[in-house]
Amino acid sequence: MSRSDLTEAAGRLSACRRIVVFTGAGVSAESGIPTFRGEGGIWEKYDPDVFGNIPGLGQVWLTQPQRLLDFITDALDTFLAAQPNAAHLVIGKAEAAGRIRAVVTQNVDDLHERGGTRTVFKLHGDLYTLRCLRCGRSGPLDRGRMERIRDQLDGMRSGRLAILKKLWEIMPRCGECEGLTRPDVVFFGESLPANVLRQAEEETRSCDAFLIVGTSGVVYPAALLPKLARSRGALVVEVNREASPYTEMSDFSFFGPAGSIVPELIPESPRPA
Ligand code: APR
């Protein structure tokens, strides 16, 4: 990455008014949420074949509740502590200034929303929403409720049966029918929310620039969106710590932390192109 490339890409982006930002776990890494793949990634600590799907989680609950306890505790600690970083904030400001049309994210955190972005298409669902396994209704999982669950997990440290029973007791129930709920996120093998995917595709088809931030580009169908943008003639700019499947097809690729590079690409007061 050279400074002149960064200036050139920022100049090209400043002429665009229909930018779509496509994000993955890398945009939230500097907020303290580990990415999924690579060193220190979530899937290194928790096997995705087990922890990445509902039957696997159910199995862990029955056979190794302590492991499930660790997984939930880790997740709650991480998500409760995370704050939007400079990338989330500058994206929110650029949307408010009318330069960004939408964020399409694979992340289930709420950092884009808390960073000020209003139009966020969450392809892989939302950790802050619960869906009833019985009646299918959705309801919010607010931070207060998350904190209460987190507090209840403390002190639940020994005895397989005791943990199993306690986990059952504190599992959030549906406000309507008392059924068990699950996080409204897309696990492996599940379909993406069709209306969200459709809207994300529509925005991608009609954007004039597509800014990819912090995704390994290996999970489909989300991974197809940059190719769709490219095929429609949009300017494609990538920010990642390392080369990805999008590096070759991008007009510009910048390697480094999103929190430093994204504010350079879409500064608050863009210079005229
Ligand atoms: N700044 C920019 N990029 C970063 C940073 C950073 N600070 N840190 C890491 N990255 C990059 C990594 O180089 C990697 O390419 O972010 C990417 C993260 O990749 P993954 O961990 O695979 O995350 P993501 O692409 O979002 O995964 C897609 O996989 O497991 C599923 O459902 C899960 O939504 C997720 C999907």
GROMACS .gro file of C-alpha atoms and ligand atoms in nm:
model
  309
    1MET     CA    1   0.000   0.000   0.000
    2SER     CA    2   0.140   0.337  -0.088
    3ARG     CA    3   0.023   0.675   0.037
    4SER     CA    4  -0.051   0.785  -0.320
    5ASP     CA    5  -0.274   0.480  -0.374
    6LEU     CA    6  -0.460   0.559  -0.055
    7THR     CA    7  -0.507   0.921  -0.163
    8GLU     CA    8  -0.619   0.809  -0.507
    9ALA     CA    9  -0.869   0.556  -0.369
   10ALA     CA   10  -1.005   0.813  -0.121
   11GLY     CA   11  -1.043   1.061  -0.407
   12ARG     CA   12  -1.229   0.809  -0.623
   13LEU     CA   13  -1.456   0.715  -0.331
   14SER     CA   14  -1.529   1.080  -0.253
   15ALA     CA   15  -1.693   1.111  -0.595
   16CYS     CA   16  -1.927   0.821  -0.515
   17ARG     CA   17  -2.270   0.867  -0.357
   18ARG     CA   18  -2.395   0.511  -0.352
   19ILE     CA   19  -2.123   0.332  -0.162
   20VAL     CA   20  -2.205  -0.007  -0.012
   21VAL     CA   21  -1.976  -0.122   0.266
   22PHE     CA   22  -1.945  -0.498   0.304
   23THR     CA   23  -1.796  -0.610   0.633
   24GLY     CA   24  -1.679  -0.921   0.810
   25ALA     CA   25  -1.528  -1.005   1.146
   26GLY     CA   26  -1.212  -0.804   1.069
   27VAL     CA   27  -1.398  -0.473   1.108
   28SER     CA   28  -1.478  -0.560   1.469
   29ALA     CA   29  -1.140  -0.714   1.556
   30GLU     CA   30  -1.004  -0.389   1.695
   31SER     CA   31  -1.317  -0.366   1.911
   32GLY     CA   32  -1.202  -0.682   2.085
   33ILE     CA   33  -1.421  -0.937   1.906
   34PRO     CA   34  -1.199  -1.215   1.771
   35THR     CA   35  -1.233  -1.311   1.406
   36PHE     CA   36  -1.351  -1.663   1.319
   37ARG     CA   37  -1.053  -1.789   1.122
   38GLY     CA   38  -0.679  -1.753   1.161
   39GLU     CA   39  -0.462  -1.735   1.468
   40GLY     CA   40  -0.661  -1.663   1.783
   41GLY     CA   41  -0.985  -1.701   1.589
   42ILE     CA   42  -1.306  -1.832   1.747
   43TRP     CA   43  -1.298  -2.150   1.539
   44GLU     CA   44  -0.948  -2.228   1.667
   45LYS     CA   45  -1.078  -2.243   2.025
   46TYR     CA   46  -1.423  -2.388   1.952
   47ASP     CA   47  -1.465  -2.649   1.679
   48PRO     CA   48  -1.708  -2.504   1.419
   49ASP     CA   49  -1.844  -2.854   1.345
   50VAL     CA   50  -1.968  -2.862   1.705
   51PHE     CA   51  -2.019  -2.500   1.811
   52GLY     CA   52  -2.125  -2.371   1.470
   53ASN     CA   53  -2.462  -2.544   1.454
   54ILE     CA   54  -2.763  -2.602   1.680
   55PRO     CA   55  -2.747  -2.986   1.696
   56GLY     CA   56  -2.376  -2.963   1.787
   57LEU     CA   57  -2.450  -2.712   2.063
   58GLY     CA   58  -2.732  -2.932   2.193
   59GLN     CA   59  -2.492  -3.224   2.208
   60VAL     CA   60  -2.233  -3.022   2.401
   61TRP     CA   61  -2.502  -2.910   2.642
   62LEU     CA   62  -2.588  -3.270   2.724
   63THR     CA   63  -2.241  -3.418   2.727
   64GLN     CA   64  -2.004  -3.135   2.824
   65PRO     CA   65  -2.210  -2.857   2.982
   66GLN     CA   66  -1.895  -2.700   3.127
   67ARG     CA   67  -1.765  -2.650   2.772
   68LEU     CA   68  -2.093  -2.485   2.670
   69LEU     CA   69  -2.072  -2.268   2.979
   70ASP     CA   70  -1.722  -2.155   2.873
   71PHE     CA   71  -1.845  -2.081   2.520
   72ILE     CA   72  -2.142  -1.873   2.637
   73THR     CA   73  -1.937  -1.692   2.901
   74ASP     CA   74  -1.665  -1.608   2.646
   75ALA     CA   75  -1.924  -1.481   2.398
   76LEU     CA   76  -2.111  -1.268   2.653
   77ASP     CA   77  -1.791  -1.120   2.799
   78THR     CA   78  -1.663  -1.035   2.454
   79PHE     CA   79  -1.982  -0.883   2.314
   80LEU     CA   80  -2.067  -0.691   2.632
   81ALA     CA   81  -1.722  -0.528   2.640
   82ALA     CA   82  -1.700  -0.437   2.270
   83GLN     CA   83  -1.726  -0.074   2.162
   84PRO     CA   84  -1.742   0.060   1.807
   85ASN     CA   85  -1.397   0.144   1.670
   86ALA     CA   86  -1.285   0.417   1.431
   87ALA     CA   87  -1.397   0.218   1.127
   88HIS     CA   88  -1.755   0.173   1.254
   89LEU     CA   89  -1.772   0.540   1.353
   90VAL     CA   90  -1.647   0.684   1.025
   91ILE     CA   91  -1.881   0.457   0.828
   92GLY     CA   92  -2.172   0.584   1.040
   93LYS     CA   93  -2.074   0.945   0.974
   94ALA     CA   94  -2.036   0.889   0.600
   95GLU     CA   95  -2.383   0.736   0.590
   96ALA     CA   96  -2.526   1.038   0.774
   97ALA     CA   97  -2.351   1.262   0.521
   98GLY     CA   98  -2.530   1.077   0.240
   99ARG     CA   99  -2.221   0.909   0.094
  100ILE     CA  100  -2.291   0.554   0.202
  101ARG     CA  101  -2.613   0.381   0.104
  102ALA     CA  102  -2.590   0.079   0.328
  103VAL     CA  103  -2.371  -0.152   0.525
  104VAL     CA  104  -2.403  -0.520   0.444
  105THR     CA  105  -2.243  -0.719   0.722
  106GLN     CA  106  -2.177  -1.080   0.808
  107ASN     CA  107  -2.128  -0.980   1.170
  108VAL     CA  108  -2.387  -1.051   1.437
  109ASP     CA  109  -2.263  -0.777   1.671
  110ASP     CA  110  -2.432  -0.436   1.696
  111LEU     CA  111  -2.123  -0.222   1.642
  112HIS     CA  112  -2.230  -0.072   1.309
  113GLU     CA  113  -2.559   0.041   1.461
  114ARG     CA  114  -2.385   0.177   1.769
  115GLY     CA  115  -2.134   0.345   1.538
  116GLY     CA  116  -2.423   0.543   1.389
  117THR     CA  117  -2.516   0.347   1.075
  118ARG     CA  118  -2.892   0.323   1.025
  119THR     CA  119  -2.917   0.093   0.724
  120VAL     CA  120  -2.745  -0.230   0.816
  121PHE     CA  121  -2.829  -0.556   0.640
  122LYS     CA  122  -2.725  -0.836   0.870
  123LEU     CA  123  -2.680  -1.138   0.647
  124HIS     CA  124  -2.595  -1.374   0.931
  125GLY     CA  125  -2.853  -1.248   1.177
  126ASP     CA  126  -2.833  -1.059   1.501
  127LEU     CA  127  -2.704  -1.176   1.836
  128TYR     CA  128  -2.927  -0.921   2.010
  129THR     CA  129  -3.246  -1.085   1.886
  130LEU     CA  130  -3.393  -1.408   2.021
  131ARG     CA  131  -3.623  -1.633   1.823
  132CYS     CA  132  -3.870  -1.868   1.988
  133LEU     CA  133  -3.817  -2.231   1.898
  134ARG     CA  134  -4.186  -2.300   1.962
  135CYS     CA  135  -4.389  -2.012   1.813
  136GLY     CA  136  -4.119  -1.852   1.596
  137ARG     CA  137  -4.169  -1.498   1.735
  138SER     CA  138  -3.864  -1.275   1.772
  139GLY     CA  139  -3.782  -1.045   2.059
  140PRO     CA  140  -3.488  -0.836   2.174
  141LEU     CA  141  -3.204  -0.963   2.387
  142ASP     CA  142  -3.102  -0.634   2.540
  143ARG     CA  143  -2.772  -0.569   2.711
  144GLY     CA  144  -2.932  -0.568   3.057
  145ARG     CA  145  -3.066  -0.918   3.003
  146MET     CA  146  -2.729  -1.031   2.869
  147GLU     CA  147  -2.559  -0.893   3.178
  148ARG     CA  148  -2.805  -1.075   3.404
  149ILE     CA  149  -2.739  -1.404   3.222
  150ARG     CA  150  -2.366  -1.340   3.251
  151ASP     CA  151  -2.397  -1.283   3.628
  152GLN     CA  152  -2.595  -1.604   3.668
  153LEU     CA  153  -2.323  -1.800   3.489
  154ASP     CA  154  -2.069  -1.698   3.752
  155GLY     CA  155  -2.060  -1.939   4.038
  156MET     CA  156  -2.183  -2.220   3.815
  157ARG     CA  157  -1.854  -2.398   3.811
  158SER     CA  158  -1.888  -2.757   3.920
  159GLY     CA  159  -2.101  -3.064   3.878
  160ARG     CA  160  -2.212  -3.168   3.531
  161LEU     CA  161  -2.575  -3.219   3.629
  162ALA     CA  162  -2.591  -2.898   3.830
  163ILE     CA  163  -2.457  -2.697   3.534
  164LEU     CA  164  -2.693  -2.871   3.294
  165LYS     CA  165  -2.991  -2.792   3.516
  166LYS     CA  166  -2.888  -2.431   3.577
  167LEU     CA  167  -2.828  -2.370   3.205
  168TRP     CA  168  -3.180  -2.498   3.140
  169GLU     CA  169  -3.320  -2.261   3.404
  170ILE     CA  170  -3.149  -1.947   3.279
  171MET     CA  171  -3.208  -2.012   2.907
  172PRO     CA  172  -3.418  -1.712   2.791
  173ARG     CA  173  -3.787  -1.793   2.728
  174CYS     CA  174  -4.029  -1.644   2.479
  175GLY     CA  175  -4.231  -1.350   2.615
  176GLU     CA  176  -4.543  -1.483   2.439
  177CYS     CA  177  -4.550  -1.860   2.482
  178GLU     CA  178  -4.270  -1.934   2.731
  179GLY     CA  179  -4.100  -2.152   2.468
  180LEU     CA  180  -3.723  -2.188   2.460
  181THR     CA  181  -3.547  -1.930   2.247
  182ARG     CA  182  -3.228  -1.926   2.045
  183PRO     CA  183  -3.013  -1.640   1.919
  184ASP     CA  184  -3.143  -1.521   1.583
  185VAL     CA  185  -2.812  -1.586   1.409
  186VAL     CA  186  -2.742  -1.801   1.106
  187PHE     CA  187  -2.556  -2.117   1.199
  188PHE     CA  188  -2.378  -2.339   0.948
  189GLY     CA  189  -2.627  -2.525   0.732
  190GLU     CA  190  -2.904  -2.268   0.788
  191SER     CA  191  -3.048  -2.031   0.529
  192LEU     CA  192  -2.980  -1.660   0.532
  193PRO     CA  193  -3.284  -1.438   0.597
  194ALA     CA  194  -3.422  -1.418   0.242
  195ASN     CA  195  -3.548  -1.058   0.255
  196VAL     CA  196  -3.218  -0.934   0.399
  197LEU     CA  197  -3.019  -1.112   0.129
  198ARG     CA  198  -3.250  -0.976  -0.142
  199GLN     CA  199  -3.212  -0.617  -0.021
  200ALA     CA  200  -2.835  -0.657   0.013
  201GLU     CA  201  -2.820  -0.783  -0.345
  202GLU     CA  202  -3.033  -0.492  -0.467
  203GLU     CA  203  -2.806  -0.237  -0.299
  204THR     CA  204  -2.500  -0.415  -0.437
  205ARG     CA  205  -2.639  -0.415  -0.791
  206SER     CA  206  -2.700  -0.042  -0.787
  207CYS     CA  207  -2.397   0.083  -0.593
  208ASP     CA  208  -2.123   0.292  -0.751
  209ALA     CA  209  -1.855   0.172  -0.506
  210PHE     CA  210  -1.823  -0.139  -0.296
  211LEU     CA  211  -1.592  -0.122   0.002
  212ILE     CA  212  -1.495  -0.461   0.145
  213VAL     CA  213  -1.366  -0.455   0.502
  214GLY     CA  214  -1.224  -0.746   0.699
  215THR     CA  215  -1.369  -1.059   0.550
  216SER     CA  216  -1.196  -1.378   0.439
  217GLY     CA  217  -1.457  -1.422   0.164
  218VAL     CA  218  -1.501  -1.794   0.212
  219VAL     CA  219  -1.859  -1.820   0.335
  220TYR     CA  220  -2.135  -1.831   0.074
  221PRO     CA  221  -2.366  -1.683  -0.043
  222ALA     CA  222  -2.234  -1.363   0.122
  223ALA     CA  223  -1.900  -1.415  -0.051
  224LEU     CA  224  -2.065  -1.361  -0.390
  225LEU     CA  225  -2.161  -0.997  -0.329
  226PRO     CA  226  -1.823  -0.842  -0.420
  227LYS     CA  227  -1.834  -1.030  -0.750
  228LEU     CA  228  -2.185  -0.898  -0.815
  229ALA     CA  229  -2.066  -0.540  -0.749
  230ARG     CA  230  -1.770  -0.592  -0.979
  231SER     CA  231  -1.987  -0.732  -1.258
  232ARG     CA  232  -2.207  -0.419  -1.238
  233GLY     CA  233  -1.906  -0.192  -1.285
  234ALA     CA  234  -1.870  -0.058  -0.928
  235LEU     CA  235  -1.537   0.060  -0.797
  236VAL     CA  236  -1.418  -0.217  -0.564
  237VAL     CA  237  -1.188  -0.132  -0.272
  238GLU     CA  238  -1.069  -0.383  -0.016
  239VAL     CA  239  -0.929  -0.342   0.335
  240ASN     CA  240  -0.788  -0.649   0.506
  241ARG     CA  241  -0.495  -0.753   0.718
  242GLU     CA  242  -0.386  -0.988   0.440
  243ALA     CA  243  -0.464  -1.092   0.083
  244SER     CA  244  -0.806  -1.248   0.030
  245PRO     CA  245  -0.999  -1.402  -0.260
  246TYR     CA  246  -1.102  -1.041  -0.347
  247THR     CA  247  -0.755  -0.895  -0.373
  248GLU     CA  248  -0.708  -0.980  -0.741
  249MET     CA  249  -1.046  -0.846  -0.850
  250SER     CA  250  -1.032  -0.522  -0.648
  251ASP     CA  251  -0.936  -0.185  -0.794
  252PHE     CA  252  -0.749  -0.113  -0.473
  253SER     CA  253  -0.645  -0.339  -0.184
  254PHE     CA  254  -0.506  -0.203   0.139
  255PHE     CA  255  -0.347  -0.429   0.396
  256GLY     CA  256  -0.362  -0.321   0.757
  257PRO     CA  257  -0.604  -0.256   1.043
  258ALA     CA  258  -0.951  -0.140   0.943
  259GLY     CA  259  -0.958   0.116   1.225
  260SER     CA  260  -0.667   0.303   1.066
  261ILE     CA  261  -0.732   0.253   0.696
  262VAL     CA  262  -1.108   0.303   0.666
  263PRO     CA  263  -1.093   0.657   0.815
  264GLU     CA  264  -0.830   0.741   0.552
  265LEU     CA  265  -1.048   0.609   0.273
  266ILE     CA  266  -1.367   0.784   0.376
  267PRO     CA  267  -1.249   1.083   0.578
  268GLU     CA  268  -1.507   1.306   0.744
  269SER     CA  269  -1.425   1.595   0.510
  270PRO     CA  270  -1.342   1.434   0.179
  271ARG     CA  271  -1.128   1.631  -0.064
  272PRO     CA  272  -1.290   1.681  -0.403
  273ALA     CA  273  -1.197   1.401  -0.642
  274APR     N1  274  -0.862  -0.505   1.000
  274APR     C1  275  -0.894  -0.553   0.876
  274APR     N2  276  -0.906  -0.684   0.850
  274APR     C2  277  -0.883  -0.771   0.950
  274APR     C3  278  -0.849  -0.728   1.080
  274APR     C4  279  -0.839  -0.588   1.103
  274APR     N3  280  -0.807  -0.539   1.222
  274APR     N4  281  -0.832  -0.837   1.158
  274APR     C5  282  -0.856  -0.944   1.080
  274APR     N5  283  -0.887  -0.905   0.954
  274APR     C6  284  -0.927  -0.989   0.841
  274APR     C7  285  -0.859  -1.123   0.833
  274APR     O1  286  -0.739  -1.114   0.759
  274APR     C8  287  -0.962  -1.209   0.762
  274APR     O2  288  -0.949  -1.203   0.621
  274APR     O3  289  -1.064  -1.017   0.859
  274APR     C9  290  -1.095  -1.143   0.800
  274APR    C10  291  -1.178  -1.223   0.898
  274APR     O4  292  -1.215  -1.343   0.839
  274APR     P1  293  -1.310  -1.450   0.913
  274APR     O5  294  -1.261  -1.474   1.049
  274APR     O6  295  -1.323  -1.566   0.822
  274APR     O7  296  -1.448  -1.369   0.927
  274APR     P2  297  -1.563  -1.349   0.818
  274APR     O8  298  -1.508  -1.332   0.682
  274APR     O9  299  -1.651  -1.243   0.871
  274APR    O10  300  -1.638  -1.490   0.826
  274APR    C11  301  -1.755  -1.509   0.753
  274APR    O11  302  -1.789  -1.716   0.865
  274APR    O12  303  -1.794  -1.856   1.050
  274APR    C12  304  -1.868  -1.774   0.968
  274APR    O13  305  -2.076  -1.684   1.019
  274APR    C13  306  -1.940  -1.661   1.039
  274APR    O14  307  -2.002  -1.444   0.949
  274APR    C14  308  -1.894  -1.536   0.963
  274APR    C15  309  -1.851  -1.594   0.831
   0.00000   0.00000   0.00000
